[in-house]
């Protein structure tokens, strides 16, 4: 795998994880955590909860936040020993920002 591909994969994996986390349903504190075995839900999917659906604006905000986080982390890595890591973070942010530029151009043209 080429080095550039690794940067793209890393940026996209991290961003997909952030999107996945944003879709998680908040845990309701009123639900008891332990109950009698006979009161437990039964059957495939009985304990599954529907995930949140993110709108386009929310997705864009999350991707922007991921890019900004990488740029901020790169800015904090000032020691020469961390130059490679800082450059990789900047490259990952560039991948995400290019993705946003392409997505916004498509959305405006629609």
Short mmCIF file of N, CA and C in Angstrom, two decimals:
data_model
loop_
_atom_site.label_atom_id
_atom_site.label_comp_id
_atom_site.label_asym_id
_atom_site.label_seq_id
_atom_site.Cartn_x
_atom_site.Cartn_y
_atom_site.Cartn_z
N UNK A 1 0.84 -1.18 0.00
CA UNK A 1 0.00 0.00 0.00
C UNK A 1 0.88 1.24 0.00
N UNK A 2 0.54 2.21 -0.80
CA UNK A 2 1.32 3.44 -0.86
C UNK A 2 1.10 4.27 0.39
N UNK A 3 2.07 5.13 0.72
CA UNK A 3 1.98 5.97 1.91
C UNK A 3 0.77 6.88 1.85
N UNK A 4 0.48 7.42 0.68
CA UNK A 4 -0.68 8.32 0.54
C UNK A 4 -1.98 7.59 0.85
N UNK A 5 -2.10 6.36 0.40
CA UNK A 5 -3.29 5.56 0.69
C UNK A 5 -3.46 5.36 2.19
N UNK A 6 -2.36 5.16 2.89
CA UNK A 6 -2.43 4.97 4.34
C UNK A 6 -2.97 6.22 5.03
N UNK A 7 -2.57 7.38 4.55
CA UNK A 7 -3.06 8.64 5.12
C UNK A 7 -4.56 8.77 4.89
N UNK A 8 -5.00 8.47 3.68
CA UNK A 8 -6.43 8.56 3.35
C UNK A 8 -7.23 7.58 4.19
N UNK A 9 -6.76 6.35 4.28
CA UNK A 9 -7.46 5.33 5.06
C UNK A 9 -7.55 5.74 6.53
N UNK A 10 -6.45 6.24 7.07
CA UNK A 10 -6.44 6.65 8.47
C UNK A 10 -7.42 7.79 8.72
N UNK A 11 -7.43 8.78 7.83
CA UNK A 11 -8.34 9.92 7.98
C UNK A 11 -9.79 9.47 7.90
N UNK A 12 -10.09 8.61 6.94
CA UNK A 12 -11.47 8.17 6.76
C UNK A 12 -11.93 7.25 7.88
N UNK A 13 -11.06 6.38 8.35
CA UNK A 13 -11.44 5.49 9.47
C UNK A 13 -11.77 6.30 10.71
N UNK A 14 -10.93 7.26 11.03
CA UNK A 14 -11.18 8.08 12.21
C UNK A 14 -12.47 8.87 12.09
N UNK A 15 -12.72 9.40 10.91
CA UNK A 15 -13.93 10.19 10.69
C UNK A 15 -15.18 9.32 10.69
N UNK A 16 -15.09 8.14 10.11
CA UNK A 16 -16.23 7.22 10.15
C UNK A 16 -16.55 6.80 11.58
N UNK A 17 -15.53 6.64 12.40
CA UNK A 17 -15.75 6.32 13.82
C UNK A 17 -16.46 7.47 14.53
N UNK A 18 -16.05 8.70 14.23
CA UNK A 18 -16.69 9.86 14.84
C UNK A 18 -18.15 9.95 14.41
N UNK A 19 -18.43 9.68 13.14
CA UNK A 19 -19.81 9.68 12.66
C UNK A 19 -20.62 8.57 13.32
N UNK A 20 -20.03 7.41 13.46
CA UNK A 20 -20.70 6.29 14.11
C UNK A 20 -21.03 6.64 15.56
N UNK A 21 -20.10 7.26 16.26
CA UNK A 21 -20.34 7.66 17.64
C UNK A 21 -21.44 8.71 17.73
N UNK A 22 -21.50 9.61 16.77
CA UNK A 22 -22.53 10.65 16.77
C UNK A 22 -23.92 10.06 16.54
N UNK A 23 -23.99 8.93 15.87
CA UNK A 23 -25.28 8.28 15.62
C UNK A 23 -25.77 7.47 16.80
N UNK A 24 -24.93 7.29 17.81
CA UNK A 24 -25.32 6.49 18.97
C UNK A 24 -26.45 7.16 19.73
N UNK A 25 -27.32 6.36 20.26
CA UNK A 25 -28.45 6.86 21.02
C UNK A 25 -28.01 7.07 22.47
N UNK A 26 -28.32 8.24 23.05
CA UNK A 26 -27.94 8.45 24.45
C UNK A 26 -28.61 7.42 25.36
N UNK A 27 -27.88 7.00 26.37
CA UNK A 27 -28.42 6.03 27.31
C UNK A 27 -29.38 6.74 28.25
N UNK A 28 -30.54 6.18 28.38
CA UNK A 28 -31.56 6.74 29.27
C UNK A 28 -31.29 6.26 30.69
N UNK A 29 -31.10 7.15 31.62
CA UNK A 29 -30.78 6.80 33.00
C UNK A 29 -31.94 6.17 33.76
N UNK A 30 -33.17 6.27 33.23
CA UNK A 30 -34.33 5.72 33.94
C UNK A 30 -34.49 4.22 33.73
N UNK A 31 -33.77 3.67 32.77
CA UNK A 31 -33.88 2.24 32.50
C UNK A 31 -33.03 1.48 33.52
N UNK A 32 -33.62 0.50 34.21
CA UNK A 32 -32.83 -0.26 35.18
C UNK A 32 -31.75 -1.08 34.47
N UNK A 33 -30.59 -1.15 35.09
CA UNK A 33 -29.47 -1.87 34.47
C UNK A 33 -29.47 -3.36 34.82
N UNK A 34 -30.08 -3.72 35.90
CA UNK A 34 -30.12 -5.13 36.28
C UNK A 34 -31.56 -5.50 36.64
N UNK A 35 -31.99 -6.62 36.14
CA UNK A 35 -33.35 -7.07 36.42
C UNK A 35 -33.32 -8.59 36.51
N UNK A 36 -34.43 -9.14 36.88
CA UNK A 36 -34.54 -10.59 36.97
C UNK A 36 -34.41 -11.18 35.58
N UNK A 37 -33.81 -12.34 35.50
CA UNK A 37 -33.58 -13.00 34.22
C UNK A 37 -34.89 -13.20 33.45
N UNK A 38 -35.95 -13.54 34.16
CA UNK A 38 -37.22 -13.78 33.47
C UNK A 38 -37.83 -12.50 32.91
N UNK A 39 -37.37 -11.34 33.36
CA UNK A 39 -37.89 -10.07 32.84
C UNK A 39 -37.06 -9.55 31.67
N UNK A 40 -36.01 -10.26 31.31
CA UNK A 40 -35.13 -9.83 30.22
C UNK A 40 -35.82 -9.98 28.88
N UNK A 41 -35.54 -9.04 27.95
CA UNK A 41 -36.11 -9.18 26.61
C UNK A 41 -35.56 -10.43 25.93
N UNK A 42 -36.37 -11.04 25.09
CA UNK A 42 -35.99 -12.27 24.43
C UNK A 42 -36.12 -12.11 22.93
N UNK A 43 -35.22 -12.75 22.21
CA UNK A 43 -35.31 -12.76 20.75
C UNK A 43 -34.22 -11.92 20.11
N UNK A 44 -33.95 -12.24 18.85
CA UNK A 44 -32.92 -11.53 18.11
C UNK A 44 -33.32 -10.07 17.95
N UNK A 45 -32.44 -9.17 18.35
CA UNK A 45 -32.68 -7.75 18.21
C UNK A 45 -33.59 -7.14 19.25
N UNK A 46 -33.98 -7.90 20.26
CA UNK A 46 -34.91 -7.39 21.27
C UNK A 46 -34.31 -6.25 22.08
N UNK A 47 -33.00 -6.20 22.18
CA UNK A 47 -32.37 -5.15 22.98
C UNK A 47 -31.74 -4.06 22.11
N UNK A 48 -31.95 -4.11 20.81
CA UNK A 48 -31.37 -3.12 19.90
C UNK A 48 -32.17 -1.82 19.96
N UNK A 49 -31.47 -0.71 19.80
CA UNK A 49 -32.11 0.60 19.73
C UNK A 49 -31.82 1.20 18.36
N UNK A 50 -32.78 1.94 17.86
CA UNK A 50 -32.57 2.60 16.56
C UNK A 50 -31.49 3.67 16.71
N UNK A 51 -30.64 3.79 15.71
CA UNK A 51 -29.57 4.80 15.73
C UNK A 51 -30.13 6.14 15.29
N UNK A 52 -29.48 7.21 15.72
CA UNK A 52 -29.84 8.54 15.26
C UNK A 52 -29.49 8.65 13.78
N UNK A 53 -30.26 9.42 13.06
CA UNK A 53 -29.94 9.70 11.66
C UNK A 53 -29.40 11.11 11.59
N UNK A 54 -28.19 11.24 11.09
CA UNK A 54 -27.55 12.54 10.98
C UNK A 54 -27.94 13.22 9.67
N UNK A 55 -28.18 14.50 9.76
CA UNK A 55 -28.45 15.28 8.55
C UNK A 55 -27.14 15.67 7.88
N UNK A 56 -27.23 16.20 6.67
CA UNK A 56 -26.03 16.57 5.93
C UNK A 56 -25.22 17.63 6.69
N UNK A 57 -25.91 18.58 7.30
CA UNK A 57 -25.22 19.64 8.05
C UNK A 57 -24.43 19.06 9.23
N UNK A 58 -25.03 18.11 9.93
CA UNK A 58 -24.34 17.48 11.06
C UNK A 58 -23.11 16.71 10.60
N UNK A 59 -23.24 16.01 9.49
CA UNK A 59 -22.10 15.25 8.95
C UNK A 59 -20.97 16.20 8.58
N UNK A 60 -21.30 17.29 7.92
CA UNK A 60 -20.29 18.28 7.53
C UNK A 60 -19.61 18.85 8.77
N UNK A 61 -20.39 19.16 9.81
CA UNK A 61 -19.81 19.71 11.04
C UNK A 61 -18.85 18.72 11.69
N UNK A 62 -19.20 17.46 11.69
CA UNK A 62 -18.34 16.44 12.29
C UNK A 62 -17.05 16.29 11.49
N UNK A 63 -17.16 16.27 10.17
CA UNK A 63 -15.96 16.14 9.34
C UNK A 63 -15.06 17.37 9.52
N UNK A 64 -15.66 18.56 9.58
CA UNK A 64 -14.87 19.78 9.83
C UNK A 64 -14.18 19.70 11.19
N UNK A 65 -14.88 19.23 12.19
CA UNK A 65 -14.30 19.12 13.53
C UNK A 65 -13.14 18.13 13.54
N UNK A 66 -13.27 17.04 12.80
CA UNK A 66 -12.19 16.06 12.72
C UNK A 66 -10.95 16.67 12.05
N UNK A 67 -11.16 17.44 10.99
CA UNK A 67 -10.04 18.10 10.31
C UNK A 67 -9.39 19.12 11.24
N UNK A 68 -10.21 19.92 11.93
CA UNK A 68 -9.69 20.93 12.85
C UNK A 68 -8.91 20.29 13.99
N UNK A 69 -9.40 19.18 14.48
CA UNK A 69 -8.72 18.46 15.56
C UNK A 69 -7.32 18.00 15.12
N UNK A 70 -7.23 17.51 13.90
CA UNK A 70 -5.93 17.07 13.39
C UNK A 70 -4.97 18.25 13.21
N UNK A 71 -5.50 19.38 12.72
CA UNK A 71 -4.65 20.56 12.53
C UNK A 71 -4.17 21.12 13.87
N UNK A 72 -5.05 21.12 14.88
CA UNK A 72 -4.66 21.59 16.20
C UNK A 72 -3.60 20.68 16.82
N UNK A 73 -3.77 19.39 16.66
CA UNK A 73 -2.79 18.44 17.20
C UNK A 73 -1.45 18.62 16.50
N UNK A 74 -1.48 18.83 15.19
CA UNK A 74 -0.24 19.03 14.44
C UNK A 74 0.46 20.31 14.89
N UNK A 75 -0.30 21.34 15.18
CA UNK A 75 0.28 22.60 15.64
C UNK A 75 0.96 22.45 17.00
N UNK A 76 0.45 21.55 17.83
CA UNK A 76 1.04 21.33 19.15
C UNK A 76 2.32 20.49 19.09
N UNK A 77 2.51 19.77 18.00
CA UNK A 77 3.70 18.93 17.85
C UNK A 77 4.84 19.76 17.25
N UNK A 78 5.51 20.51 18.09
CA UNK A 78 6.54 21.44 17.60
C UNK A 78 7.94 20.85 17.66
N UNK A 79 8.14 19.80 18.44
CA UNK A 79 9.48 19.23 18.55
C UNK A 79 9.88 18.57 17.23
N UNK A 80 11.15 18.70 16.85
CA UNK A 80 11.61 18.08 15.60
C UNK A 80 11.38 16.57 15.56
N UNK A 81 11.38 15.94 16.69
CA UNK A 81 11.16 14.49 16.73
C UNK A 81 9.73 14.12 16.30
N UNK A 82 8.82 15.08 16.37
CA UNK A 82 7.42 14.81 16.02
C UNK A 82 7.04 15.36 14.65
N UNK A 83 8.01 15.78 13.86
CA UNK A 83 7.73 16.40 12.56
C UNK A 83 6.96 15.45 11.64
N UNK A 84 7.31 14.18 11.62
CA UNK A 84 6.63 13.22 10.75
C UNK A 84 5.17 13.05 11.14
N UNK A 85 4.93 12.95 12.45
CA UNK A 85 3.55 12.79 12.94
C UNK A 85 2.73 14.04 12.63
N UNK A 86 3.32 15.21 12.82
CA UNK A 86 2.62 16.46 12.53
C UNK A 86 2.27 16.55 11.04
N UNK A 87 3.20 16.16 10.19
CA UNK A 87 2.95 16.20 8.75
C UNK A 87 1.83 15.23 8.36
N UNK A 88 1.83 14.06 8.99
CA UNK A 88 0.77 13.08 8.70
C UNK A 88 -0.60 13.63 9.13
N UNK A 89 -0.65 14.29 10.28
CA UNK A 89 -1.92 14.87 10.73
C UNK A 89 -2.39 15.96 9.77
N UNK A 90 -1.46 16.78 9.29
CA UNK A 90 -1.82 17.82 8.31
C UNK A 90 -2.33 17.18 7.01
N UNK A 91 -1.70 16.10 6.60
CA UNK A 91 -2.13 15.41 5.38
C UNK A 91 -3.53 14.81 5.56
N UNK A 92 -3.80 14.25 6.73
CA UNK A 92 -5.13 13.70 7.00
C UNK A 92 -6.18 14.81 6.99
N UNK A 93 -5.86 15.95 7.58
CA UNK A 93 -6.79 17.09 7.58
C UNK A 93 -7.05 17.55 6.15
N UNK A 94 -6.01 17.57 5.32
CA UNK A 94 -6.17 17.97 3.92
C UNK A 94 -7.10 17.02 3.18
N UNK A 95 -7.00 15.74 3.46
CA UNK A 95 -7.89 14.75 2.84
C UNK A 95 -9.33 15.06 3.19
N UNK A 96 -9.58 15.32 4.46
CA UNK A 96 -10.96 15.60 4.91
C UNK A 96 -11.48 16.91 4.33
N UNK A 97 -10.63 17.92 4.28
CA UNK A 97 -11.07 19.21 3.73
C UNK A 97 -11.34 19.11 2.24
N UNK A 98 -10.54 18.32 1.51
CA UNK A 98 -10.81 18.10 0.08
C UNK A 98 -12.15 17.38 -0.11
N UNK A 99 -12.41 16.44 0.77
CA UNK A 99 -13.68 15.72 0.71
C UNK A 99 -14.83 16.70 0.91
N UNK A 100 -14.69 17.60 1.88
CA UNK A 100 -15.74 18.59 2.12
C UNK A 100 -15.92 19.52 0.94
N UNK A 101 -14.82 19.96 0.34
CA UNK A 101 -14.91 20.84 -0.83
C UNK A 101 -15.69 20.18 -1.95
N UNK A 102 -15.43 18.90 -2.18
CA UNK A 102 -16.13 18.16 -3.22
C UNK A 102 -17.60 17.95 -2.88
N UNK A 103 -17.88 17.68 -1.62
CA UNK A 103 -19.26 17.44 -1.20
C UNK A 103 -20.07 18.72 -1.25
N UNK A 104 -19.48 19.86 -0.86
CA UNK A 104 -20.21 21.11 -0.88
C UNK A 104 -20.47 21.56 -2.31
N UNK A 105 -19.53 21.31 -3.21
CA UNK A 105 -19.74 21.66 -4.62
C UNK A 105 -20.86 20.85 -5.23
N UNK A 106 -20.96 19.58 -4.86
CA UNK A 106 -22.02 18.71 -5.34
C UNK A 106 -23.37 19.13 -4.79
N UNK A 107 -23.40 19.49 -3.50
CA UNK A 107 -24.65 19.88 -2.87
C UNK A 107 -25.17 21.20 -3.46
N UNK A 108 -24.27 22.13 -3.79
CA UNK A 108 -24.69 23.40 -4.36
C UNK A 108 -25.20 23.23 -5.78
N UNK A 109 -24.60 22.28 -6.51
CA UNK A 109 -25.01 22.06 -7.89
C UNK A 109 -26.31 21.31 -8.02
N UNK A 110 -26.75 20.67 -6.94
CA UNK A 110 -27.98 19.86 -7.00
C UNK A 110 -29.23 20.70 -6.96
#
